[in-house]
Tab-separated table of C-alpha atoms in Angstrom:
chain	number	residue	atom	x	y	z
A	23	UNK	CA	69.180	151.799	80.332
A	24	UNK	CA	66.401	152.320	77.846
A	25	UNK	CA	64.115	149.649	76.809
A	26	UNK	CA	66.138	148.487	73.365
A	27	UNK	CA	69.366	147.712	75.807
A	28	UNK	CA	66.658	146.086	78.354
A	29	UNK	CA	65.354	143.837	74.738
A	30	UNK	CA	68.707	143.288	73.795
A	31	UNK	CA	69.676	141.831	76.748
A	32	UNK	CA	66.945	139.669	77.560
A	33	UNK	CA	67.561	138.290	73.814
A	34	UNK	CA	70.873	137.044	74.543
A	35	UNK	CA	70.024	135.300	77.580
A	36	UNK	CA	69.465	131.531	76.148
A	37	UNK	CA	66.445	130.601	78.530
A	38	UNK	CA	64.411	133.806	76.896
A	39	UNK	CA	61.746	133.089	74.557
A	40	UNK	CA	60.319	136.505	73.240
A	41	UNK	CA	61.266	138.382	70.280
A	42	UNK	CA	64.762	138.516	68.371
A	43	UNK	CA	66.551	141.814	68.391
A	44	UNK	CA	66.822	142.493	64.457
A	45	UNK	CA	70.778	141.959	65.048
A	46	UNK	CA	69.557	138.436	65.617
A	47	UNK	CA	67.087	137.742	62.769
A	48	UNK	CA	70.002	139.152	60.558
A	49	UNK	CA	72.560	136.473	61.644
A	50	UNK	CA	69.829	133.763	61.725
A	51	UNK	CA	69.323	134.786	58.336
A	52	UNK	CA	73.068	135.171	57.248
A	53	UNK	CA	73.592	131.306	58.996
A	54	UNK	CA	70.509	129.634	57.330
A	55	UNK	CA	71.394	131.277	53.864
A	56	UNK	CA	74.864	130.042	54.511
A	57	UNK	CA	73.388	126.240	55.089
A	58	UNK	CA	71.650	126.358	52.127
A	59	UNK	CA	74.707	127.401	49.888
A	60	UNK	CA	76.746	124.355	51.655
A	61	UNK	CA	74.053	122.393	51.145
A	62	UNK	CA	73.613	122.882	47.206
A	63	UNK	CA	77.458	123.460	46.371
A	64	UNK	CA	78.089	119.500	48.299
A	65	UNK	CA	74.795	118.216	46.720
A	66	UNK	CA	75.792	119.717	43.307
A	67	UNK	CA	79.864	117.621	44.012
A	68	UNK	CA	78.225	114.873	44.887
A	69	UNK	CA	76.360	114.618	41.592
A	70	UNK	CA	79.136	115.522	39.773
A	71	UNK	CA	81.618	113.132	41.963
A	72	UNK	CA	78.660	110.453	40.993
A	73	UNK	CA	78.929	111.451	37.111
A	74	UNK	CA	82.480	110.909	37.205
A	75	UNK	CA	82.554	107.605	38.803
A	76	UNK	CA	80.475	106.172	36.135
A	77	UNK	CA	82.961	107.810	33.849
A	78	UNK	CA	85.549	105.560	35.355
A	79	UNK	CA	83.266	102.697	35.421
A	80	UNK	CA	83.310	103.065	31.262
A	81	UNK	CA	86.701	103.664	30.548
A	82	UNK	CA	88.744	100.685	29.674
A	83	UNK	CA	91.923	102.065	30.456
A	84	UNK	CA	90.682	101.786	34.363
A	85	UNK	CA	91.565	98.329	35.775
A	86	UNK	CA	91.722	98.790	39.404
A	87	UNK	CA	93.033	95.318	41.522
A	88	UNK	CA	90.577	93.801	44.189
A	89	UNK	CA	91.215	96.093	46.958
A	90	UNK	CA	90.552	99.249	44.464
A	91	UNK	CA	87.662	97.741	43.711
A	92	UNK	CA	86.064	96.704	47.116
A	93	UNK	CA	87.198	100.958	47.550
A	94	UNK	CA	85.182	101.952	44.747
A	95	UNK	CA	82.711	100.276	45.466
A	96	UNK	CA	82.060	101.585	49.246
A	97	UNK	CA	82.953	105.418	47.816
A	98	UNK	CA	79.668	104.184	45.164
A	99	UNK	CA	77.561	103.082	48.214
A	100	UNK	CA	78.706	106.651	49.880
A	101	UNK	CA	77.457	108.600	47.299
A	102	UNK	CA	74.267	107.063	46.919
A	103	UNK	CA	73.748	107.766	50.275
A	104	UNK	CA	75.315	111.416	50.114
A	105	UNK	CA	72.746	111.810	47.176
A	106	UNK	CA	69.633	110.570	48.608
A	107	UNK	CA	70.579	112.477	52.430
A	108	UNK	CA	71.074	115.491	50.298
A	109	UNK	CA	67.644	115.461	48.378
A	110	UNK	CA	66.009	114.773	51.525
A	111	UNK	CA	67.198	117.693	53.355
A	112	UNK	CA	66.216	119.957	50.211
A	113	UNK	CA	62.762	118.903	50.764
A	114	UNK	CA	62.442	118.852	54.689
A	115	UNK	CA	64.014	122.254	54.394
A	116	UNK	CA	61.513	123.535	51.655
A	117	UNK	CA	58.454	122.255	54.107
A	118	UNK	CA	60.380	123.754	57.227
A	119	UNK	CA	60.382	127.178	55.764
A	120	UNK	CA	56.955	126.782	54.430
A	121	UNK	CA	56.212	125.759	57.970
A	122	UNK	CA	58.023	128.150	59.394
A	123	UNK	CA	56.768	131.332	57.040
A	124	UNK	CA	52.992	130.079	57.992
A	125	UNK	CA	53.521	130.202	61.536
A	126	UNK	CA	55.485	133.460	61.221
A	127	UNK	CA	52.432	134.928	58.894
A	128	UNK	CA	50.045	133.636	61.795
A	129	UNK	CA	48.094	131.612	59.155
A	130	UNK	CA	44.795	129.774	60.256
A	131	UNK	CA	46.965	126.344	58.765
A	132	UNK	CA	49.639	126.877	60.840
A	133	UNK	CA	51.777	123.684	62.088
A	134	UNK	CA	52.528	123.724	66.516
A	135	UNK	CA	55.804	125.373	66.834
A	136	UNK	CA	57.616	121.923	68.310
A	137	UNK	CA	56.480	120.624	64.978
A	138	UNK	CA	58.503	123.573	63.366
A	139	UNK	CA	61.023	123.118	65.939
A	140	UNK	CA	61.167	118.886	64.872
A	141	UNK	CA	61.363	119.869	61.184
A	142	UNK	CA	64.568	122.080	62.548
A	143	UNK	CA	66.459	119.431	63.835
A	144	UNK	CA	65.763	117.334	60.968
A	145	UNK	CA	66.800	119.717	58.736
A	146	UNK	CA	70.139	119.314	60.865
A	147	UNK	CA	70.453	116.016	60.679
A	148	UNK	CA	70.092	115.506	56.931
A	149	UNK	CA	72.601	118.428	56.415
A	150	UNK	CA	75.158	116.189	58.647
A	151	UNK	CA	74.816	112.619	57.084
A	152	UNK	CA	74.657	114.483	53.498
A	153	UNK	CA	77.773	115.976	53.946
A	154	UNK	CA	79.628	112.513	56.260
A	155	UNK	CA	79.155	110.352	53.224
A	156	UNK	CA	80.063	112.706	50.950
A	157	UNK	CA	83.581	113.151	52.577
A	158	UNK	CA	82.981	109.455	52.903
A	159	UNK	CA	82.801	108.887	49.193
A	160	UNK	CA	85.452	111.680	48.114
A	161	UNK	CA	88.150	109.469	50.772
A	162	UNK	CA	86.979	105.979	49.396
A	163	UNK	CA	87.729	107.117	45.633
A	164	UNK	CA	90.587	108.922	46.250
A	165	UNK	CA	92.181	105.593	47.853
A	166	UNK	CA	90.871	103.908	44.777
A	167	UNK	CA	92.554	105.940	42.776
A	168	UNK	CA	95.577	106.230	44.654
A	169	UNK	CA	95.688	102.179	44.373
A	170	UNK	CA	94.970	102.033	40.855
A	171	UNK	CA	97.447	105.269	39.266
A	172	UNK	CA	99.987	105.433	42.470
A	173	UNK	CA	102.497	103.931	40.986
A	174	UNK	CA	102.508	106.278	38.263
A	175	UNK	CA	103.291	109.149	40.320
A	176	UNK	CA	106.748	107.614	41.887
């Protein structure tokens, strides 16, 4: 066994905290790029979701009964909060790889590495909730709809 297997091992074993083979780094890169196209396609729905939603707000054709309403209304509150998660996980993720490239680059600013590590789980965190209420929202208009044009469609 020469001493890449030896590395290799020793980098799949979870509870070992030295350097990633490049196999690694490639698929850490491959996943993170991956998160940020999810997180840009949802965040660019739920903007357009939003636009339309105001669209139906202005039309007068669109009177929707009580319970449509009280539906819209929660998928509104959804996306609001869909919008504002998915900002803020554009910007934590922005500082965490300007963390992260500072600690990487060994810069005399450098942030601790659980700091790095927090900003990580954020990160996370935001991406969750951002997408929730957005499937949230999507489920809350669609009912709306379903209640105000259903009857069409029988």
């Amino acid at each position: 066994m020469g001493d890449t297997d030896k590395s290799q091992q020793e980098t799949d074993d979870p509870g070992f905290s030295g350097r990633m083979s490049d196999r690694a780094r490639r698929w850490q890169k491959t996943a993170l790029d991956q998160r940020g196209y999810t997180l840009n396609l949802i965040l660019t729905f739920t903007v357009a979701v939003i636009g339309y939603w105001f669209g139906l707000l202005r039309d007068d054709k669109f009177l929707p009964g009580l319970p449509a309403k009280r539906s819209l209304l929660i998928s509104g509150v959804f996306l609001a909060l869909a919008a504002v998660f998915g900002f803020a996980c554009v910007l934590v993720r922005q500082w965490d790889i300007h963390a992260s490239f500072r600690r990487a680059s060994q810069h005399p600013k450098r942030r601790s590495q659980a700091f790095v590590r927090g900003l990580d789980c954020w990160v996370l965190w935001l991406f969750r909730l951002h997408v929730w209420f957005f499937l949230f929202a999507v489920a809350a208009l669609a009912a709306a709809l379903w209640m105000t044009f259903g009857s069409k469609l029988i």
